[in-house]
Short mmCIF file of C-alpha atoms in Angstrom, two decimals:
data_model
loop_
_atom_site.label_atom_id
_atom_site.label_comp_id
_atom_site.label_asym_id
_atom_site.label_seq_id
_atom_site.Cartn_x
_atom_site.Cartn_y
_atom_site.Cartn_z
CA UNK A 394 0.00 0.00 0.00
CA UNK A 395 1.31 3.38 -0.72
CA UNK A 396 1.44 5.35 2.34
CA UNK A 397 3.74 2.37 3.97
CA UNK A 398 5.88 2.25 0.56
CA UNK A 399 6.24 6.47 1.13
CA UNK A 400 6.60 6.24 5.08
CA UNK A 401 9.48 3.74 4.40
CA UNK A 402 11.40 6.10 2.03
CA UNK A 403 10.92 8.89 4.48
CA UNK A 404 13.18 6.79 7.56
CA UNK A 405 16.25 8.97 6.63
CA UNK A 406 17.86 5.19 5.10
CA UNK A 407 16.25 5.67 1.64
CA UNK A 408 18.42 8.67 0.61
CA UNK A 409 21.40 7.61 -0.84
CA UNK A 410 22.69 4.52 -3.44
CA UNK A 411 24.13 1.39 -2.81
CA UNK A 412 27.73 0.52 -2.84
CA UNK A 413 29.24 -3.20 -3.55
CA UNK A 414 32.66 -4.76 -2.52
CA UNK A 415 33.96 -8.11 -4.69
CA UNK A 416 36.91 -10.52 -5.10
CA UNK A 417 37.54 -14.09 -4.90
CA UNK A 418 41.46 -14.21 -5.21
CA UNK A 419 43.29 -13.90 -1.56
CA UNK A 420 46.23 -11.57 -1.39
CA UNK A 421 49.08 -13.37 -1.23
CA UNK A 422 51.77 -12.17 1.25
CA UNK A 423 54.96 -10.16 0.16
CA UNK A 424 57.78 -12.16 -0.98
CA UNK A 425 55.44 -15.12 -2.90
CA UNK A 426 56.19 -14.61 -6.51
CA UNK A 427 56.11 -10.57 -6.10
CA UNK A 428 51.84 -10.77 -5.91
CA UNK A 429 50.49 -8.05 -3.55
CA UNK A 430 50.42 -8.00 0.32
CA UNK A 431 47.24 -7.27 2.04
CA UNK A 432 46.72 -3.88 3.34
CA UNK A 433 43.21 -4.02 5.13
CA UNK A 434 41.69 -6.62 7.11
CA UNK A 435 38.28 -5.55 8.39
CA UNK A 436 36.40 -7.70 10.46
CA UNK A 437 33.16 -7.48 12.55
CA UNK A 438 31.31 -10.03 14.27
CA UNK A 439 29.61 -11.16 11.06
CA UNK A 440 31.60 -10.47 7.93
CA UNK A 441 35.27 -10.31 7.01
CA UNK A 442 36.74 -8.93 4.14
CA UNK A 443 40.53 -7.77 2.65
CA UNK A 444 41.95 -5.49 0.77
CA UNK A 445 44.68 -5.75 -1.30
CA UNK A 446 47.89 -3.63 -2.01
CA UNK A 447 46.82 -3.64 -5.07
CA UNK A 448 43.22 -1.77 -4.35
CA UNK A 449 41.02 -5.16 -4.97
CA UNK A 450 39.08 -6.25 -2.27
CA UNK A 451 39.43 -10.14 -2.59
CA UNK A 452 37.07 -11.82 -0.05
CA UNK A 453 34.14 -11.07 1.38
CA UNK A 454 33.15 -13.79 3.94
CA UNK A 455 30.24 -14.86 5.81
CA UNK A 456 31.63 -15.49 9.63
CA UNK A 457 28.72 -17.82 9.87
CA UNK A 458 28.70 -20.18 6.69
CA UNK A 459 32.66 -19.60 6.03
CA UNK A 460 31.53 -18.79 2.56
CA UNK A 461 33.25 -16.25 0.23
CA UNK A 462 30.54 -13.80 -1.54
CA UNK A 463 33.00 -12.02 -3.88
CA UNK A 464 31.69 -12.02 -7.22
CA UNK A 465 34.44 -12.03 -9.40
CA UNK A 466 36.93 -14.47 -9.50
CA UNK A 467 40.08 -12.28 -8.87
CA UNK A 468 38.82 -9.53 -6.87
CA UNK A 469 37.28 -6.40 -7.97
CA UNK A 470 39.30 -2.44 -7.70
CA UNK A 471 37.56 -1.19 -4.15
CA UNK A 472 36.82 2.16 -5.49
CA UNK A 473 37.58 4.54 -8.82
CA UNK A 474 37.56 8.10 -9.56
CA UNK A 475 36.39 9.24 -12.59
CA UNK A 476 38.21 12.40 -14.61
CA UNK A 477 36.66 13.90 -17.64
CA UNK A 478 33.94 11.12 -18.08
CA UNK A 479 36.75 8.43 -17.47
CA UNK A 480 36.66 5.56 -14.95
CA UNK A 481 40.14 4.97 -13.37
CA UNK A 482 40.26 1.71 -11.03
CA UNK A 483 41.73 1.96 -8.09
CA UNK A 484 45.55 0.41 -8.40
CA UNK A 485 47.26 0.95 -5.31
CA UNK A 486 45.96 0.68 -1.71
CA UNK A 487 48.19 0.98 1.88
CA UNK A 488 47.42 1.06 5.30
CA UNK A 489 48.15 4.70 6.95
CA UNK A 490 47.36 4.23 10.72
CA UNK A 491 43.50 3.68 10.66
CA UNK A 492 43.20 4.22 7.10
CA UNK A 493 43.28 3.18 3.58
CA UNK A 494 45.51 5.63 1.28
CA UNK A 495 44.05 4.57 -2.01
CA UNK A 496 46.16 5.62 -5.23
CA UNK A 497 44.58 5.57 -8.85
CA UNK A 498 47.16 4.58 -11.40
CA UNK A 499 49.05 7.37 -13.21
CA UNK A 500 46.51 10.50 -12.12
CA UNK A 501 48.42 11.53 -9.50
CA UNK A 502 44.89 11.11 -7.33
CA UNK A 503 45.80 10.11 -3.49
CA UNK A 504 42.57 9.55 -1.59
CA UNK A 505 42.43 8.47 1.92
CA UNK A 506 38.88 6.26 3.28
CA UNK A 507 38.90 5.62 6.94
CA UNK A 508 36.86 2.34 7.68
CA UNK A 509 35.43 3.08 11.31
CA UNK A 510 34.18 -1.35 12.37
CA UNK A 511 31.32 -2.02 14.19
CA UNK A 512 29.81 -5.09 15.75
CA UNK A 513 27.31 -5.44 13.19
CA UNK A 514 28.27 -2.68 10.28
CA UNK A 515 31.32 -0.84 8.70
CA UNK A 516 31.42 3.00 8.25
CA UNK A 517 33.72 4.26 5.55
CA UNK A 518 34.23 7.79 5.28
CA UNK A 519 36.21 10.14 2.86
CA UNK A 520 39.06 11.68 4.77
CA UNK A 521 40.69 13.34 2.11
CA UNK A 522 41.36 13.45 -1.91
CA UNK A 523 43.95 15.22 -3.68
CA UNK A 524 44.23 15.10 -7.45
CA UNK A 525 43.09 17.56 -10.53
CA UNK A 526 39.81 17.36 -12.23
CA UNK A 527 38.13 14.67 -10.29
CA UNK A 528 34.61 14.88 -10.87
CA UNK A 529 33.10 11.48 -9.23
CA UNK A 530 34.84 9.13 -6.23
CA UNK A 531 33.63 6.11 -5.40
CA UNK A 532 35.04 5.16 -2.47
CA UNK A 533 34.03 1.78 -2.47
CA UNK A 534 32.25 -0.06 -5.46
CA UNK A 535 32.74 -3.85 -5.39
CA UNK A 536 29.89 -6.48 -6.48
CA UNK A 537 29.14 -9.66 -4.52
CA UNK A 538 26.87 -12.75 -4.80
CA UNK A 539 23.70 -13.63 -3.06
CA UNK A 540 23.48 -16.34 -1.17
CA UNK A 541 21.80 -19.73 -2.22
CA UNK A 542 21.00 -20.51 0.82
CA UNK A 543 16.96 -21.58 1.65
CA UNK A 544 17.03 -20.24 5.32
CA UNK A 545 18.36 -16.65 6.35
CA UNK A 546 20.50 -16.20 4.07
CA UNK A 547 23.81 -13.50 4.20
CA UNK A 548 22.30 -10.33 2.65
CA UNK A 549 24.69 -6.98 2.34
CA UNK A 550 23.43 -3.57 1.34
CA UNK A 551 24.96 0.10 1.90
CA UNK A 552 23.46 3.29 3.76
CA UNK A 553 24.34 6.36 2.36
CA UNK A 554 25.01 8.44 5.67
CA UNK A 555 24.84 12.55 4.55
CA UNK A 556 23.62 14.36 1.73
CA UNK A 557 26.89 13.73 0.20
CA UNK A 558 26.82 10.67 -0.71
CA UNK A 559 24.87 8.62 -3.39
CA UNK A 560 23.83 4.80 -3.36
CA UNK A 561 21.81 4.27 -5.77
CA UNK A 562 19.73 1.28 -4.77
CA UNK A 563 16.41 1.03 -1.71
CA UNK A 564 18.05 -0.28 1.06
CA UNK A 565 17.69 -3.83 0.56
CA UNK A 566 19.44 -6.84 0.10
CA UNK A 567 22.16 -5.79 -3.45
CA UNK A 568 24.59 -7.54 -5.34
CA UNK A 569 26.90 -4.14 -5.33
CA UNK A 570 28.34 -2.77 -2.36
CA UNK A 571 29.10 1.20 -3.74
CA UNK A 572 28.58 4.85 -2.69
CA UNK A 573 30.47 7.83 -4.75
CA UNK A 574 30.64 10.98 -4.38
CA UNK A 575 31.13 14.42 -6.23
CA UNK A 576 32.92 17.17 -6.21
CA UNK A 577 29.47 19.53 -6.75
CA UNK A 578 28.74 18.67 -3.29
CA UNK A 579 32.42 17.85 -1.98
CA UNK A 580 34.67 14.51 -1.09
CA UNK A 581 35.50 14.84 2.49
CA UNK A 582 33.41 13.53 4.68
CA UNK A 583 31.00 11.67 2.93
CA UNK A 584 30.12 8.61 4.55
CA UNK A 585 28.45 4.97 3.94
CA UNK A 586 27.65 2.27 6.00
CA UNK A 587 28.00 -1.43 4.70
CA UNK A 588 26.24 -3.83 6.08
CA UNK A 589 26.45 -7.75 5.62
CA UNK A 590 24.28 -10.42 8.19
CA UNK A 591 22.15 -13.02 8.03
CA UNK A 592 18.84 -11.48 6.36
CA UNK A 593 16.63 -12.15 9.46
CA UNK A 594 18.59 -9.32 11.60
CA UNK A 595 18.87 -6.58 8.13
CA UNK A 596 16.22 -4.17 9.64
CA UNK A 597 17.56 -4.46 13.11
CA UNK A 598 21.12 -3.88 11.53
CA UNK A 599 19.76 -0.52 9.86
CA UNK A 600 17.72 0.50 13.14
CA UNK A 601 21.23 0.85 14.73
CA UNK A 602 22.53 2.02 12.01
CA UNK A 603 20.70 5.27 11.15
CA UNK A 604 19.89 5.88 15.08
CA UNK A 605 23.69 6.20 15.27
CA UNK A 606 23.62 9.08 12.18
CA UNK A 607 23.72 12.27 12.80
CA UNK A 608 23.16 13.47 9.71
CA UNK A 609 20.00 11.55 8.78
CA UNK A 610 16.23 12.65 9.79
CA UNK A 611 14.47 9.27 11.86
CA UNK A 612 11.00 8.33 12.02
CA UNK A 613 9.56 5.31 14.06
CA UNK A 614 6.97 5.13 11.59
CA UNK A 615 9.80 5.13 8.53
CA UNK A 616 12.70 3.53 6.82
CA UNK A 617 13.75 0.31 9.00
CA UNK A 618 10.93 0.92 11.47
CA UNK A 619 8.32 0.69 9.04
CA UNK A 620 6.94 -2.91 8.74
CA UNK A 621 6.62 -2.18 12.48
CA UNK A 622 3.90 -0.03 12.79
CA UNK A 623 0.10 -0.33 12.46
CA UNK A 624 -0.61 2.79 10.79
CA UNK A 625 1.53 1.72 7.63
CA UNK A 626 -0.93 -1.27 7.12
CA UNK A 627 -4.00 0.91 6.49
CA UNK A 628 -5.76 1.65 3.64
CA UNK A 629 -6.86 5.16 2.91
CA UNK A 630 -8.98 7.39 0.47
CA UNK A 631 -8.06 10.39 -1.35
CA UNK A 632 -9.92 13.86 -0.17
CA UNK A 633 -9.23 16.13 -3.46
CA UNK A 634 -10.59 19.52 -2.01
CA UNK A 635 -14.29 19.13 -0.55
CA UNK A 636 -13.68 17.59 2.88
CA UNK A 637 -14.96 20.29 5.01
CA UNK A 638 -16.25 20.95 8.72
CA UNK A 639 -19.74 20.62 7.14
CA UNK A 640 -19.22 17.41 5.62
CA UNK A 641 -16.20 15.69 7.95
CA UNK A 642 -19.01 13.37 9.25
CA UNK A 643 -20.28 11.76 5.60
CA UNK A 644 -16.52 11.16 5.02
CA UNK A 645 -15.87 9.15 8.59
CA UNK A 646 -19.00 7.83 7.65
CA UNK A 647 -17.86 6.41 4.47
CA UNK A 648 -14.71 5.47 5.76
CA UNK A 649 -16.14 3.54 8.66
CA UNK A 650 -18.45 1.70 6.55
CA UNK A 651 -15.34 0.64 4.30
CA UNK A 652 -13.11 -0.26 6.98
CA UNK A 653 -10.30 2.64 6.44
CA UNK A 654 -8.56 4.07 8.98
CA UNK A 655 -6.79 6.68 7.37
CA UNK A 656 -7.41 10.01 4.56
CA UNK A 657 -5.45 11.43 2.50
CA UNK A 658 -5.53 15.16 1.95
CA UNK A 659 -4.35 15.98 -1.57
CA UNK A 660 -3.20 19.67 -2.55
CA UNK A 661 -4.12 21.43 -5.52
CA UNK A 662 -7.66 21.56 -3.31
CA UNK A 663 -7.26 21.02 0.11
CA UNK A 664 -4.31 22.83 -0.16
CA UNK A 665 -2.12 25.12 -2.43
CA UNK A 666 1.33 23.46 -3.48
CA UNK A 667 4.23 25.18 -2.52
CA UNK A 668 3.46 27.52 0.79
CA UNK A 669 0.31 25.34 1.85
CA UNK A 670 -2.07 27.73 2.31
CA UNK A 671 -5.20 26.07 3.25
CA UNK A 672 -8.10 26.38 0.33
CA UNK A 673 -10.04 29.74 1.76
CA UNK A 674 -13.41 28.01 0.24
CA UNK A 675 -13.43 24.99 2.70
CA UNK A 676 -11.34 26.34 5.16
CA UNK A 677 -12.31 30.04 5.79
CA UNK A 678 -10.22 30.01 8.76
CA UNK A 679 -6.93 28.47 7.63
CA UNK A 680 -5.43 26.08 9.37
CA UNK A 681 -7.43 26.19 12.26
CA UNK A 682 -10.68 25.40 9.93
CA UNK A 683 -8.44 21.78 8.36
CA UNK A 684 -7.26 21.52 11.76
CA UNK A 685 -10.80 21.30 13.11
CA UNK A 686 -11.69 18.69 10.29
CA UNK A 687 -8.47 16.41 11.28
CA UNK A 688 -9.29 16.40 14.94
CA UNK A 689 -12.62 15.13 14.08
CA UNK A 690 -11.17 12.52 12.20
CA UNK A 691 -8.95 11.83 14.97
CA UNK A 692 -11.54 11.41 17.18
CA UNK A 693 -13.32 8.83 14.70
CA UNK A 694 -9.72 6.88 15.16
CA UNK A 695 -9.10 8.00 11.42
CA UNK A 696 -5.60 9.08 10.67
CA UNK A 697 -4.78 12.31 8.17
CA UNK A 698 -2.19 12.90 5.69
CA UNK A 699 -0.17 15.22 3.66
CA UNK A 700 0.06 14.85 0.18
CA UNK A 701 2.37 17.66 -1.36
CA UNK A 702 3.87 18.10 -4.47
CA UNK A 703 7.00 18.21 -2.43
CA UNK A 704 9.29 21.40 -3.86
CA UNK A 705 6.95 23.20 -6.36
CA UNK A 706 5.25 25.99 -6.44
CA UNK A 707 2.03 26.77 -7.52
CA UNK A 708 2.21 30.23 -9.79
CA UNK A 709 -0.19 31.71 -7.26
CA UNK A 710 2.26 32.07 -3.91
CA UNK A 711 3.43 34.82 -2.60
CA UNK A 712 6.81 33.44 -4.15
CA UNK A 713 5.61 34.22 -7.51
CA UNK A 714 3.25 37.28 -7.44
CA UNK A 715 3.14 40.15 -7.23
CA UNK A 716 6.79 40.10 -6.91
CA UNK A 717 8.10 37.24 -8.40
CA UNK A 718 11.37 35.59 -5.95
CA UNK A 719 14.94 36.07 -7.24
CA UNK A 720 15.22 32.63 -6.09
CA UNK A 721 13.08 30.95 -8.18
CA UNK A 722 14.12 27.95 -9.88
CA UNK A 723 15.79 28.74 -13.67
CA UNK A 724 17.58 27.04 -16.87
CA UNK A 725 18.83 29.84 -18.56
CA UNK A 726 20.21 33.43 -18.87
CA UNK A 727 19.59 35.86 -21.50
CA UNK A 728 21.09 39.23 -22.16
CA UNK A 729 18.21 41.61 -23.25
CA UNK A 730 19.09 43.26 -26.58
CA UNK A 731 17.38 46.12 -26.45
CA UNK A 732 15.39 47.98 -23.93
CA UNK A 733 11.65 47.78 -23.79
CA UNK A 734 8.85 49.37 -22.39
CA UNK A 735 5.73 48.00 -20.69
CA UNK A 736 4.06 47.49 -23.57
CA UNK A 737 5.70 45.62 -26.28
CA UNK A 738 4.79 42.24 -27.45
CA UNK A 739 8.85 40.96 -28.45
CA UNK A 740 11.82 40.33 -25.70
CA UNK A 741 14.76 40.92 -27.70
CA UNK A 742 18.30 38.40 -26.35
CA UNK A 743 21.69 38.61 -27.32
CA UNK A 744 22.72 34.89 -26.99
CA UNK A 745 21.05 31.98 -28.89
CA UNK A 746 17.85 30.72 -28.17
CA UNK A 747 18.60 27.45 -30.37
CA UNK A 748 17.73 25.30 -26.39
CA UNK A 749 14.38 27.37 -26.12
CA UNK A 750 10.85 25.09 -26.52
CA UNK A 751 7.76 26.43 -26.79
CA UNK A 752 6.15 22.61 -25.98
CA UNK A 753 4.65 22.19 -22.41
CA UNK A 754 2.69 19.73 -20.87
CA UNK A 755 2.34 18.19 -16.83
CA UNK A 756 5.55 16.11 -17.34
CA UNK A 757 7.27 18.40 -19.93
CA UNK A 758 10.14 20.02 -17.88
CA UNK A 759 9.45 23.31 -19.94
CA UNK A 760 7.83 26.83 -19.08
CA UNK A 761 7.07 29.55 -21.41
CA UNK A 762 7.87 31.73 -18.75
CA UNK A 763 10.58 34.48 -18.43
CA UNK A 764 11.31 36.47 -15.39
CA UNK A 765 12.93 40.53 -15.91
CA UNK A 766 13.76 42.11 -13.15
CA UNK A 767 9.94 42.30 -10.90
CA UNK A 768 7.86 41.21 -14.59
CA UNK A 769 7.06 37.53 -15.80
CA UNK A 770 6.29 37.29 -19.07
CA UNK A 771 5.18 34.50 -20.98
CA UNK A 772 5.62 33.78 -25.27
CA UNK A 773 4.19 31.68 -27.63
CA UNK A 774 7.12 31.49 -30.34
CA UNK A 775 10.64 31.68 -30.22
CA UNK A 776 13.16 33.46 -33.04
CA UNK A 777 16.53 30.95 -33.58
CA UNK A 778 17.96 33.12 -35.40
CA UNK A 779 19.38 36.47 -35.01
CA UNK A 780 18.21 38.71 -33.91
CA UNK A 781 17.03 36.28 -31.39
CA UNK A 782 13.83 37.10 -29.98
CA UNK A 783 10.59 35.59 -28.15
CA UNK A 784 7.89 36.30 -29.51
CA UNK A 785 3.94 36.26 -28.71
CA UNK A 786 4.68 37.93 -25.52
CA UNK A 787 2.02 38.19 -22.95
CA UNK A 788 3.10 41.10 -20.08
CA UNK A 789 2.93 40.95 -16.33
CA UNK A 790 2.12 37.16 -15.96
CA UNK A 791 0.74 35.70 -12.95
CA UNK A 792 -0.11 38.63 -11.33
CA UNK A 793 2.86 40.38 -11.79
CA UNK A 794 3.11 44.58 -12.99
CA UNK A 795 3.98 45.00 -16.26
CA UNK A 796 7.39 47.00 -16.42
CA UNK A 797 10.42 48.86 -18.92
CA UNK A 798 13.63 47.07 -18.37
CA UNK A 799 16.79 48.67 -19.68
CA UNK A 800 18.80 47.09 -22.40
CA UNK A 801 21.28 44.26 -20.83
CA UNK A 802 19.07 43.49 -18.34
CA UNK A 803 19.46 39.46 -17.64
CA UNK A 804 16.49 37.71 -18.99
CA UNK A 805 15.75 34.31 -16.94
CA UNK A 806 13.65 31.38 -18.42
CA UNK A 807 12.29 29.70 -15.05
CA UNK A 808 11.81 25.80 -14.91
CA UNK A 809 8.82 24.20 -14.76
CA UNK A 810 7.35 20.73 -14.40
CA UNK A 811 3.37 19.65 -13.21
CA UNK A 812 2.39 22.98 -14.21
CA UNK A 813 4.11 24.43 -11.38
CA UNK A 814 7.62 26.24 -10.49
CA UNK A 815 9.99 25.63 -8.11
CA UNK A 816 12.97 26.55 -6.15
CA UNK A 817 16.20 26.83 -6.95
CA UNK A 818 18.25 23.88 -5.19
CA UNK A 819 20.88 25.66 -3.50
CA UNK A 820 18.98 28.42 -2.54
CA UNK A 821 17.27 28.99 0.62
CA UNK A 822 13.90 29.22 -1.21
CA UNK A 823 13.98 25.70 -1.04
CA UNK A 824 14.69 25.07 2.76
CA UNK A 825 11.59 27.94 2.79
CA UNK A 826 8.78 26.05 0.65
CA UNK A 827 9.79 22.69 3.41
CA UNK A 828 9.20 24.72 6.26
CA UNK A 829 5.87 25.36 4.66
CA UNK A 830 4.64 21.75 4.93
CA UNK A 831 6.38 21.44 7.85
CA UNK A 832 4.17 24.52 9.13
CA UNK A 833 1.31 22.71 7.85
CA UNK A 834 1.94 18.92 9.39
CA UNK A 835 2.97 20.09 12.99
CA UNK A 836 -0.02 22.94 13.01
CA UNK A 837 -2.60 20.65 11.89
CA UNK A 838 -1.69 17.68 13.64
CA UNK A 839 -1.13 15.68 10.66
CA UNK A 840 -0.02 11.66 10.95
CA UNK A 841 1.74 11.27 8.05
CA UNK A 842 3.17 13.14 4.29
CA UNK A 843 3.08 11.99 1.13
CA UNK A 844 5.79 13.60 -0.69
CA UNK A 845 4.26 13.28 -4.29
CA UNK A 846 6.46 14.53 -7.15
CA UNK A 847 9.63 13.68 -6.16
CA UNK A 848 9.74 12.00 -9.36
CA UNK A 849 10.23 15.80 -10.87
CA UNK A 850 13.84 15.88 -8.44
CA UNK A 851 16.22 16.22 -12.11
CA UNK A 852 14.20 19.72 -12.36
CA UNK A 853 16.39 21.12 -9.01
CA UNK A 854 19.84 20.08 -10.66
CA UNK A 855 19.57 18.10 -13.52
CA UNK A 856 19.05 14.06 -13.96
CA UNK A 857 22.90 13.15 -12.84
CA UNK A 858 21.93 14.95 -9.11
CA UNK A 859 18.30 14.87 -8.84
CA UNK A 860 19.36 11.94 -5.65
CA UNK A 861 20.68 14.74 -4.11
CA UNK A 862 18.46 17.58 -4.38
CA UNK A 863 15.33 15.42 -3.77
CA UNK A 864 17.07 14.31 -0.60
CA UNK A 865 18.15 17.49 0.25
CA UNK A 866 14.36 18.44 0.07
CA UNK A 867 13.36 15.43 2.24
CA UNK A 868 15.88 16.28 4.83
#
């Protein structure tokens, strides 16, 4: 059911990738034929795995079964850096008091991963990384096999830790061991947790280890915790906008008579994406009037939810109009050619507009929208060639005042996606629009969110680090 699929993404474990160790060649000590030494033992109290001087991790074994799980026969590189859209293995690896200085053939890139052991998990964390032009680390990236076995089998998966780190995978049993980072969001410190147990202990294993995370938000309805609770084993129907305090009882009602326990309040009619403002129609009084409505549900024993479309905006929030936000979320700059007053039907650019659509749509990540100075201004054509222009200009969209802008002022095209707007990622207009359905939960006594749209996270930073901006939203 969906709201336990979304409560279990929201546990603070479902941010980041997974990451993979593999090898099934031992090390063989120094002085045998010249082969590499081992540099790295780690062991906890149910998995044990080396590392060679050589940067392959070459067994990964099961304490309990004595098995080996590396996949390939050989060992795999631990980690790899990539530099202008090229992978580089990992060739060299040495033990430097409690960590691993990793070396990456002829780049000149030193890194240094300091594996911290625990009883039941291993934390590796990105001390340090010098080297030119790295754009991608991956500080451990190794795959493994599954186990065969009919009864609790060994299971391994990785917990991204911070915002900084990407594993790609749901928390769940993988055949790949790997987290990477980037330098858009920075090496040091990033952090992963691998874990590797028999599979009847996994949840119990990521209990302790995203309690012990200081970095990641917790919920004992969420992540690890959530096959645990009742509420996530509901069923619940969609209110779209006319659950009022005039007709709360017909919906318990219904509900009742169905056997659900639980509503789900979805914006665009309850509620206006973006700030939250409660519709004014059903609720004249705000959020006291939909607080109202969920106590009586409460006191029915019906739970509520929150169903945002997480980051965006609707293109009536303050945000937008009458003064439209610096902040707002954009994909390109223009140079205006010209200057124009508050009347004209043409925006004049210097640069190309060969990128520019006019095709829109609820899942086209397009707007026809452009932003000067305190104006938006929407166009229905677009000139490629010079002079560049759009054309079919309609002044002082959404709400805004039509106004003269000087010649060279910068001409924005803002992103859009669902119809909506949004933030831009690394601004604080995004931390703002989450503190707005954060108002809205807490003040309205809420039980749970549905963080709809997530699916649109590529709009805050593009496809390649949409699993950080989406997380960075969720956080």
């Amino acid at each position: 059911m969906w709201i336990g699929r979304r409560m279990a993404l929201m546990g603070g474990v479902f941010i980041v990738a997974a990451v993979v160790l593999g090898g099934s060649a031992p090390c063989i000590a120094e002085g045998q034929g010249g082969a590499p030494s081992v540099a790295m033992v780690l062991e906890n109290d149910h998995f044990k795995a080396t590392v060679c001087a050589d940067g392959r991790l070459t067994t990964f074994v099961d304490k309990r079964s004595g098995k080996d799980f590396c996949q390939k026969a050989g060992g795999a590189s631990l980690a790899w850096v990539r530099i202008d859209k090229k992978v580089v293995p990992c060739t060299a690896a040495a033990k430097k008091g409690d960590q691993l200085e990793l070396r990456f053939g002829e780049t000149g890139v030193v890194a240094a991963v300091k594996p911290v052991v625990r009883k039941r998990y291993v934390v590796f964390e990105v001390v340090s990384l010098d080297g030119k032009d790295v754009e991608e680390f991956a500080f451990i990236d190794v795959p493994i096999r599954r186990d065969d076995a009919p009864k609790d089998p060994f299971v391994a998966c990785a917990l991204a830790l911070n915002l900084q780190t990407n594993v790609r995978e749901i928390p769940q049993p993988a055949t790949r061991l790997w987290a990477t980072c980037h330098s858009r969001f920075g090496f040091v410190g990033a952090r992963v947790a691998v874990i590797a147990c028999p599979h009847g202990i996994l949840r119990d294993v990521m209990k302790e280890v995203v309690t012990a995370a200081p970095d990641l938000p917790k919920s004992d309805v969420g992540g690890p915790w959530a096959l645990d609770s009742p509420a996530n084993k509901g069923s619940y129907l969609f209110n779209f906008g006319d659950m009022s305090e005039q007709t709360v009882d017909q919906w318990i009602e219904l509900a009742q008579s169905l056997g659900i326990n639980q509503i789900d309040f979805h914006g665009g009619g309850s509620f206006r994406f973006g700030d939250c403002r409660p519709n004014p129609k059903t609720y004249p009084k705000g959020f006291e009037s939909l607080k109202a409505v969920i106590d009586r549900l409460h006191a029915a024993g019906i739970k509520a939810g929150l169903h945002t479309y997480a980051f965006f905006i609707n293109k009536g929030c303050p945000w937008v109009t009458p003064v439209p936000d610096p902040r707002l979320g954009k994909d390109a700059t223009f140079t205006l050619a010209a200057a124009m007053t508050d009347k004209g039907d043409t925006v004049p650019v210097v640069e190309t507009t060969k990128d520019m659509s006019t095709i829109t749509g609820f899942f086209v990540r397009n707007s026809v929208t452009l932003q000067i100075d305190d104006e938006l201004i929407t166009y229905t054509g677009v000139s490629k060639e010079a002079p560049y222009t759009f054309t079919g200009c309609a002044r002082g969209a959404c709400g805004t005042k039509p106004a003269a802008h000087a010649a060279g002022a910068k001409v924005h095209h803002l992103k859009e996606c669902f119809g909506l707007f949004l933030p831009d990622g690394d601004s604080t207009l995004l931390v703002e629009v989450a503190a707005k359905a954060a108002e809205a939960y807490n003040t309205c006594g809420f039980d749970m969110i549905y963080l709809d749209a997530l699916d649109g996270e590529d709009t805050l930073g593009g496809g390649e680090n949409s699993w950080h901006y989406g997380s960075k939203f969720v956080f």
